[in-house]
Amino acid sequence: MFKEIGKYLTKLFPLNRSISGRANEKSLEILKEICSLEIKSIPSGTEVYDWTVPPEWNINEAWIKDSKGNIIVDFKNLNLHLVSYSIPFNKKITYDVLKKHLFYLEDKPDAIPYRTSYYKRDWGFCISYNDFLKLDKDETYHVFIDSELDANGKMVYGEAFIKGKIEEEILISSYICHPSLANDNLSGVVLSCFLFNELAKKDNYYSYRLLLVPETIGAISWLWKNKKNKVKYALVPSCVAGPGKFGYKSTFLGNTSLDRSIEYALSNEDYIKYKFEPIGSDERQYSSPAFKIPTATITKSKYYEYEEYHTSLDNLDYISSINLNLTLDIYLKAINYLELDRKYKRKFNECEFMLSKLGNIYPTTGGTISQPLAVKDHTTHNYTSYSSGKILDSISWLSYGCDGDKSLFDIQNESGIPIDDLIYSLNILKSKNLLV
Ligand code: ZN
């Protein structure tokens, strides 16, 4: 349980993140407190494949007043009120003109929608439908937007790296471009940082890379800068702290070691499995033909599937740090399985191991196949009443299967032995230096 998660959600929620701008930099500075993170940037105007990094956008003030000077909408009350990337504007306009620039949701009359206009130069405000109905059709409105679009600016992102035993990398990539929205995707950003910090404390087999980028253009820019990357698998944490069920969106291959690791990690949970589709988050970029990185996502209240999505109702009341902790635990478990799914080799390949040399696991009376025995857990040093029959079976399968060719999951497939039983026995063999 990571108690500080709530503190960071509260601290980061009000910042007006977008594709670029000072709020993104400030968010990354705060996230640096959770894990070691390097803040990097790419200049506005850089052409990255079919895309161009947009000008840096910053906003100082934005409001609408009626002719008596009453404030109708004010960005400083809620940053969702302003369409992200709105251009500067300062004019008195009629109701009819204003209406063309207003966004509201008739079916959710209290909610304020989230809208962006990154690549079309325009401006707009988002209000609740109830507030929209209060506008006077004969009124003249003063619209004021003090924003900056700097073509010589930059787009910032965060990156971190942990070197493992091998160079192949597992990429953890999340998006930092959403303003005051909690499940989508402040939750994913905070989870990614806590996850990465936990991985940094471990002795990992894979190398790990953390990437906190504005969605789409950020991932495209990183791939453009790192064409020859060593990423084997990617995880895109997104929408991880809602009240709904866990979800798992598979990689485009669907049966990789990463997919199976996630399924093992979720095996005791009630979860929804989503098949891969090139719709969603940055798996769209990582899975593109030039890169073909199998990318998966574990969610809790998945995007598109909850009513509050992309509205002011996706706020800190909708999510909880307890839910975020639960999802973080699933990510950690999945990575733990992924780390263990290797091709093991025995120290010597000839015949079975002499099991009575392995300690207190072999029945002293021969003949029985499932005599329960007390076995010491090498992690906790407690004795557990594990069925020796299970252990003996799994050790036999490992003795047979650890030929340097089969992975742990291959042995699990072939034997049908539960993965945790195999891992338990794998640890016994490792502790006796019988595997190299
Ligand atoms: Zn979104």
mmCIF file of N, CA and C in Angstrom, residues 177-263:
data_model
loop_
_atom_site.group_PDB
_atom_site.id
_atom_site.type_symbol
_atom_site.label_atom_id
_atom_site.label_comp_id
_atom_site.label_asym_id
_atom_site.label_seq_id
_atom_site.Cartn_x
_atom_site.Cartn_y
_atom_site.Cartn_z
ATOM 1 N N CYS A 177 -1.170 14.502 -21.005
ATOM 2 C CA CYS A 177 -1.728 15.674 -21.697
ATOM 3 C C CYS A 177 -3.115 16.080 -21.213
ATOM 4 N N HIS A 178 -3.693 15.345 -20.267
ATOM 5 C CA HIS A 178 -5.060 15.676 -19.849
ATOM 6 C C HIS A 178 -5.044 16.643 -18.670
ATOM 7 N N PRO A 179 -5.919 17.665 -18.727
ATOM 8 C CA PRO A 179 -5.959 18.612 -17.593
ATOM 9 C C PRO A 179 -6.675 17.979 -16.392
ATOM 10 N N SER A 180 -7.592 18.666 -15.768
ATOM 11 C CA SER A 180 -8.190 18.141 -14.528
ATOM 12 C C SER A 180 -9.170 17.008 -14.791
ATOM 13 N N LEU A 181 -8.595 15.868 -15.153
ATOM 14 C CA LEU A 181 -9.362 14.632 -15.307
ATOM 15 C C LEU A 181 -8.610 13.585 -14.505
ATOM 16 N N ALA A 182 -9.336 12.801 -13.708
ATOM 17 C CA ALA A 182 -8.650 11.969 -12.723
ATOM 18 C C ALA A 182 -8.347 10.555 -13.211
ATOM 19 N N ASN A 183 -9.395 9.815 -13.607
ATOM 20 C CA ASN A 183 -9.105 8.439 -14.016
ATOM 21 C C ASN A 183 -8.376 8.426 -15.354
ATOM 22 N N ASP A 184 -8.860 9.231 -16.295
ATOM 23 C CA ASP A 184 -8.206 9.416 -17.596
ATOM 24 C C ASP A 184 -7.545 10.794 -17.611
ATOM 25 N N ASN A 185 -6.220 10.977 -17.311
ATOM 26 C CA ASN A 185 -5.352 9.871 -17.055
ATOM 27 C C ASN A 185 -4.325 10.204 -15.980
ATOM 28 N N LEU A 186 -4.734 11.064 -15.030
ATOM 29 C CA LEU A 186 -3.804 11.341 -13.937
ATOM 30 C C LEU A 186 -3.479 10.036 -13.199
ATOM 31 N N SER A 187 -4.477 9.174 -13.060
ATOM 32 C CA SER A 187 -4.260 7.908 -12.339
ATOM 33 C C SER A 187 -3.158 7.090 -13.007
ATOM 34 N N GLY A 188 -3.167 7.049 -14.340
ATOM 35 C CA GLY A 188 -2.177 6.252 -15.072
ATOM 36 C C GLY A 188 -0.768 6.802 -14.912
ATOM 37 N N VAL A 189 -0.660 8.122 -14.872
ATOM 38 C CA VAL A 189 0.648 8.770 -14.737
ATOM 39 C C VAL A 189 1.228 8.488 -13.342
ATOM 40 N N VAL A 190 0.384 8.652 -12.326
ATOM 41 C CA VAL A 190 0.860 8.445 -10.946
ATOM 42 C C VAL A 190 1.209 6.970 -10.732
ATOM 43 N N LEU A 191 0.359 6.075 -11.235
ATOM 44 C CA LEU A 191 0.672 4.642 -11.106
ATOM 45 C C LEU A 191 2.008 4.319 -11.772
ATOM 46 N N SER A 192 2.229 4.851 -12.964
ATOM 47 C CA SER A 192 3.468 4.551 -13.702
ATOM 48 C C SER A 192 4.698 4.945 -12.891
ATOM 49 N N CYS A 193 4.630 6.098 -12.231
ATOM 50 C CA CYS A 193 5.791 6.573 -11.455
ATOM 51 C C CYS A 193 6.027 5.695 -10.222
ATOM 52 N N PHE A 194 4.960 5.347 -9.509
ATOM 53 C CA PHE A 194 5.136 4.472 -8.344
ATOM 54 C C PHE A 194 5.619 3.082 -8.774
ATOM 55 N N LEU A 195 5.084 2.593 -9.871
ATOM 56 C CA LEU A 195 5.501 1.289 -10.401
ATOM 57 C C LEU A 195 6.994 1.321 -10.735
ATOM 58 N N PHE A 196 7.407 2.374 -11.422
ATOM 59 C CA PHE A 196 8.798 2.473 -11.851
ATOM 60 C C PHE A 196 9.727 2.569 -10.648
ATOM 61 N N ASN A 197 9.285 3.304 -9.636
ATOM 62 C CA ASN A 197 10.113 3.437 -8.438
ATOM 63 C C ASN A 197 10.294 2.083 -7.740
ATOM 64 N N GLU A 198 9.253 1.256 -7.739
ATOM 65 C CA GLU A 198 9.372 -0.088 -7.158
ATOM 66 C C GLU A 198 10.346 -0.934 -7.971
ATOM 67 N N LEU A 199 10.259 -0.827 -9.289
ATOM 68 C CA LEU A 199 11.151 -1.611 -10.151
ATOM 69 C C LEU A 199 12.610 -1.193 -9.953
ATOM 70 N N ALA A 200 12.808 0.098 -9.673
ATOM 71 C CA ALA A 200 14.169 0.618 -9.479
ATOM 72 C C ALA A 200 14.833 0.002 -8.248
ATOM 73 N N LYS A 201 14.021 -0.521 -7.315
ATOM 74 C CA LYS A 201 14.590 -1.112 -6.094
ATOM 75 C C LYS A 201 15.002 -2.565 -6.311
ATOM 76 N N LYS A 202 14.626 -3.137 -7.473
ATOM 77 C CA LYS A 202 14.825 -4.575 -7.702
ATOM 78 C C LYS A 202 16.009 -4.849 -8.622
ATOM 79 N N ASP A 203 16.412 -6.109 -8.566
ATOM 80 C CA ASP A 203 17.459 -6.584 -9.440
ATOM 81 C C ASP A 203 16.753 -7.221 -10.642
ATOM 82 N N ASN A 204 16.569 -6.466 -11.702
ATOM 83 C CA ASN A 204 15.685 -6.926 -12.781
ATOM 84 C C ASN A 204 16.424 -7.670 -13.885
ATOM 85 N N TYR A 205 15.700 -8.567 -14.515
ATOM 86 C CA TYR A 205 16.225 -9.285 -15.685
ATOM 87 C C TYR A 205 16.149 -8.356 -16.912
ATOM 88 N N TYR A 206 14.954 -7.831 -17.162
ATOM 89 C CA TYR A 206 14.787 -6.886 -18.268
ATOM 90 C C TYR A 206 15.250 -5.488 -17.846
ATOM 91 N N SER A 207 15.579 -4.674 -18.825
ATOM 92 C CA SER A 207 15.756 -3.241 -18.566
ATOM 93 C C SER A 207 14.373 -2.595 -18.672
ATOM 94 N N TYR A 208 14.187 -1.504 -17.949
ATOM 95 C CA TYR A 208 12.867 -0.848 -17.941
ATOM 96 C C TYR A 208 13.012 0.623 -18.321
ATOM 97 N N ARG A 209 12.042 1.098 -19.109
ATOM 98 C CA ARG A 209 12.044 2.509 -19.494
ATOM 99 C C ARG A 209 10.669 3.101 -19.183
ATOM 100 N N LEU A 210 10.683 4.246 -18.556
ATOM 101 C CA LEU A 210 9.440 4.962 -18.259
ATOM 102 C C LEU A 210 9.334 6.151 -19.203
ATOM 103 N N LEU A 211 8.162 6.342 -19.738
ATOM 104 C CA LEU A 211 7.930 7.443 -20.656
ATOM 105 C C LEU A 211 6.608 8.114 -20.289
ATOM 106 N N LEU A 212 6.682 9.414 -19.985
ATOM 107 C CA LEU A 212 5.466 10.185 -19.701
ATOM 108 C C LEU A 212 5.371 11.256 -20.777
ATOM 109 N N VAL A 213 4.508 11.008 -21.724
ATOM 110 C CA VAL A 213 4.460 11.845 -22.929
ATOM 111 C C VAL A 213 3.043 12.362 -23.173
ATOM 112 N N PRO A 214 2.927 13.482 -23.889
ATOM 113 C CA PRO A 214 1.579 13.819 -24.366
ATOM 114 C C PRO A 214 1.124 12.715 -25.329
ATOM 115 N N GLU A 215 -0.130 12.324 -25.185
ATOM 116 C CA GLU A 215 -0.618 11.186 -25.965
ATOM 117 C C GLU A 215 -0.447 11.441 -27.470
ATOM 118 N N THR A 216 -0.256 10.436 -28.220
ATOM 119 C CA THR A 216 -0.101 10.434 -29.684
ATOM 120 C C THR A 216 1.173 11.165 -30.117
ATOM 121 N N ILE A 217 1.177 12.500 -30.137
ATOM 122 C CA ILE A 217 2.338 13.235 -30.658
ATOM 123 C C ILE A 217 3.590 12.948 -29.824
ATOM 124 N N GLY A 218 3.430 12.717 -28.528
ATOM 125 C CA GLY A 218 4.571 12.420 -27.655
ATOM 126 C C GLY A 218 5.155 11.049 -27.969
ATOM 127 N N ALA A 219 4.292 10.061 -28.113
ATOM 128 C CA ALA A 219 4.774 8.701 -28.417
ATOM 129 C C ALA A 219 5.394 8.674 -29.817
ATOM 130 N N ILE A 220 4.761 9.372 -30.757
ATOM 131 C CA ILE A 220 5.296 9.435 -32.132
ATOM 132 C C ILE A 220 6.685 10.088 -32.110
ATOM 133 N N SER A 221 6.807 11.175 -31.361
ATOM 134 C CA SER A 221 8.095 11.888 -31.301
ATOM 135 C C SER A 221 9.186 11.006 -30.683
ATOM 136 N N TRP A 222 8.814 10.272 -29.620
ATOM 137 C CA TRP A 222 9.821 9.406 -28.979
ATOM 138 C C TRP A 222 10.271 8.309 -29.944
ATOM 139 N N LEU A 223 9.313 7.711 -30.657
ATOM 140 C CA LEU A 223 9.668 6.650 -31.610
ATOM 141 C C LEU A 223 10.540 7.217 -32.736
ATOM 142 N N TRP A 224 10.231 8.444 -33.130
ATOM 143 C CA TRP A 224 11.010 9.104 -34.189
ATOM 144 C C TRP A 224 12.457 9.334 -33.721
ATOM 145 N N LYS A 225 12.596 9.709 -32.428
ATOM 146 C CA LYS A 225 13.940 9.948 -31.882
ATOM 147 C C LYS A 225 14.659 8.641 -31.540
ATOM 148 N N ASN A 226 13.908 7.569 -31.382
ATOM 149 C CA ASN A 226 14.484 6.286 -30.926
ATOM 150 C C ASN A 226 14.058 5.160 -31.864
ATOM 151 N N LYS A 227 14.383 5.372 -33.138
ATOM 152 C CA LYS A 227 13.929 4.395 -34.155
ATOM 153 C C LYS A 227 14.458 3.003 -33.857
ATOM 154 N N LYS A 228 15.709 2.966 -33.386
ATOM 155 C CA LYS A 228 16.303 1.656 -33.125
ATOM 156 C C LYS A 228 16.235 1.341 -31.627
ATOM 157 N N ASN A 229 15.054 1.377 -31.104
ATOM 158 C CA ASN A 229 14.912 1.092 -29.666
ATOM 159 C C ASN A 229 14.968 -0.409 -29.417
ATOM 160 N N LYS A 230 15.142 -0.768 -28.136
ATOM 161 C CA LYS A 230 15.266 -2.186 -27.776
ATOM 162 C C LYS A 230 14.037 -2.670 -27.002
ATOM 163 N N VAL A 231 12.907 -2.041 -27.276
ATOM 164 C CA VAL A 231 11.699 -2.375 -26.513
ATOM 165 C C VAL A 231 11.121 -3.709 -26.991
ATOM 166 N N LYS A 232 10.980 -4.634 -26.051
ATOM 167 C CA LYS A 232 10.408 -5.956 -26.367
ATOM 168 C C LYS A 232 8.893 -5.932 -26.174
ATOM 169 N N TYR A 233 8.474 -5.346 -25.060
ATOM 170 C CA TYR A 233 7.046 -5.218 -24.774
ATOM 171 C C TYR A 233 6.796 -3.826 -24.200
ATOM 172 N N ALA A 234 5.548 -3.365 -24.338
ATOM 173 C CA ALA A 234 5.184 -2.094 -23.700
ATOM 174 C C ALA A 234 3.897 -2.250 -22.908
ATOM 175 N N LEU A 235 3.824 -1.470 -21.849
ATOM 176 C CA LEU A 235 2.600 -1.360 -21.050
ATOM 177 C C LEU A 235 2.160 0.094 -21.114
ATOM 178 N N VAL A 236 0.880 0.316 -21.296
ATOM 179 C CA VAL A 236 0.366 1.690 -21.343
ATOM 180 C C VAL A 236 -0.662 1.856 -20.213
ATOM 181 N N PRO A 237 -0.188 2.174 -18.996
ATOM 182 C CA PRO A 237 -1.151 2.348 -17.900
ATOM 183 C C PRO A 237 -2.097 3.525 -18.177
ATOM 184 N N SER A 238 -3.378 3.236 -18.140
ATOM 185 C CA SER A 238 -4.396 4.254 -18.440
ATOM 186 C C SER A 238 -5.670 3.897 -17.697
ATOM 187 N N CYS A 239 -6.300 4.892 -17.097
ATOM 188 C CA CYS A 239 -7.579 4.674 -16.387
ATOM 189 C C CYS A 239 -7.449 3.511 -15.404
ATOM 190 N N VAL A 240 -6.779 3.753 -14.294
ATOM 191 C CA VAL A 240 -6.414 2.651 -13.382
ATOM 192 C C VAL A 240 -6.979 2.794 -11.974
ATOM 193 N N ALA A 241 -7.849 3.761 -11.726
ATOM 194 C CA ALA A 241 -8.259 3.973 -10.327
ATOM 195 C C ALA A 241 -9.765 4.194 -10.166
ATOM 196 N N GLY A 242 -10.537 3.756 -11.148
ATOM 197 C CA GLY A 242 -11.988 3.927 -11.063
ATOM 198 C C GLY A 242 -12.639 2.858 -10.201
ATOM 199 N N PRO A 243 -13.959 2.988 -9.978
ATOM 200 C CA PRO A 243 -14.654 2.030 -9.119
ATOM 201 C C PRO A 243 -15.053 0.739 -9.839
ATOM 202 N N GLY A 244 -14.890 0.698 -11.163
ATOM 203 C CA GLY A 244 -15.354 -0.466 -11.941
ATOM 204 C C GLY A 244 -14.384 -1.635 -11.888
ATOM 205 N N LYS A 245 -14.650 -2.603 -12.774
ATOM 206 C CA LYS A 245 -13.835 -3.826 -12.804
ATOM 207 C C LYS A 245 -12.450 -3.562 -13.388
ATOM 208 N N PHE A 246 -11.540 -4.486 -13.084
ATOM 209 C CA PHE A 246 -10.255 -4.478 -13.777
ATOM 210 C C PHE A 246 -10.507 -4.826 -15.237
ATOM 211 N N GLY A 247 -9.661 -4.301 -16.096
ATOM 212 C CA GLY A 247 -9.720 -4.662 -17.507
ATOM 213 C C GLY A 247 -8.319 -4.966 -17.998
ATOM 214 N N TYR A 248 -8.238 -5.802 -19.007
ATOM 215 C CA TYR A 248 -6.936 -6.101 -19.604
ATOM 216 C C TYR A 248 -7.122 -6.078 -21.109
ATOM 217 N N LYS A 249 -6.435 -5.154 -21.754
ATOM 218 C CA LYS A 249 -6.474 -5.091 -23.214
ATOM 219 C C LYS A 249 -5.210 -5.767 -23.735
ATOM 220 N N SER A 250 -5.387 -6.807 -24.528
ATOM 221 C CA SER A 250 -4.248 -7.639 -24.920
ATOM 222 C C SER A 250 -3.374 -6.941 -25.961
ATOM 223 N N THR A 251 -2.207 -7.529 -26.179
ATOM 224 C CA THR A 251 -1.329 -7.055 -27.250
ATOM 225 C C THR A 251 -1.923 -7.534 -28.580
ATOM 226 N N PHE A 252 -1.365 -7.041 -29.689
ATOM 227 C CA PHE A 252 -1.919 -7.473 -30.991
ATOM 228 C C PHE A 252 -1.647 -8.948 -31.245
ATOM 229 N N LEU A 253 -0.668 -9.525 -30.542
ATOM 230 C CA LEU A 253 -0.416 -10.958 -30.697
ATOM 231 C C LEU A 253 -1.321 -11.777 -29.773
ATOM 232 N N GLY A 254 -1.632 -11.234 -28.635
ATOM 233 C CA GLY A 254 -2.603 -11.863 -27.726
ATOM 234 C C GLY A 254 -2.090 -13.007 -26.889
ATOM 235 N N ASN A 255 -0.940 -13.580 -27.243
ATOM 236 C CA ASN A 255 -0.467 -14.768 -26.500
ATOM 237 C C ASN A 255 0.998 -14.647 -26.107
ATOM 238 N N THR A 256 1.471 -13.425 -25.980
ATOM 239 C CA THR A 256 2.883 -13.240 -25.637
ATOM 240 C C THR A 256 3.089 -13.525 -24.144
ATOM 241 N N SER A 257 4.357 -13.532 -23.772
ATOM 242 C CA SER A 257 4.714 -13.702 -22.364
ATOM 243 C C SER A 257 4.063 -12.585 -21.528
ATOM 244 N N LEU A 258 3.989 -11.389 -22.095
ATOM 245 C CA LEU A 258 3.358 -10.277 -21.372
ATOM 246 C C LEU A 258 1.865 -10.542 -21.173
ATOM 247 N N ASP A 259 1.197 -11.015 -22.216
ATOM 248 C CA ASP A 259 -0.237 -11.322 -22.091
ATOM 249 C C ASP A 259 -0.476 -12.370 -21.006
ATOM 250 N N ARG A 260 0.320 -13.404 -21.063
ATOM 251 C CA ARG A 260 0.113 -14.487 -20.086
ATOM 252 C C ARG A 260 0.445 -14.021 -18.672
ATOM 253 N N SER A 261 1.456 -13.175 -18.544
ATOM 254 C CA SER A 261 1.811 -12.641 -17.215
ATOM 255 C C SER A 261 0.646 -11.856 -16.634
ATOM 256 N N ILE A 262 0.015 -11.064 -17.477
ATOM 257 C CA ILE A 262 -1.123 -10.258 -16.996
ATOM 258 C C ILE A 262 -2.279 -11.183 -16.620
ATOM 259 N N GLU A 263 -2.508 -12.193 -17.439
ATOM 260 C CA GLU A 263 -3.619 -13.110 -17.122
ATOM 261 C C GLU A 263 -3.361 -13.875 -15.826
#
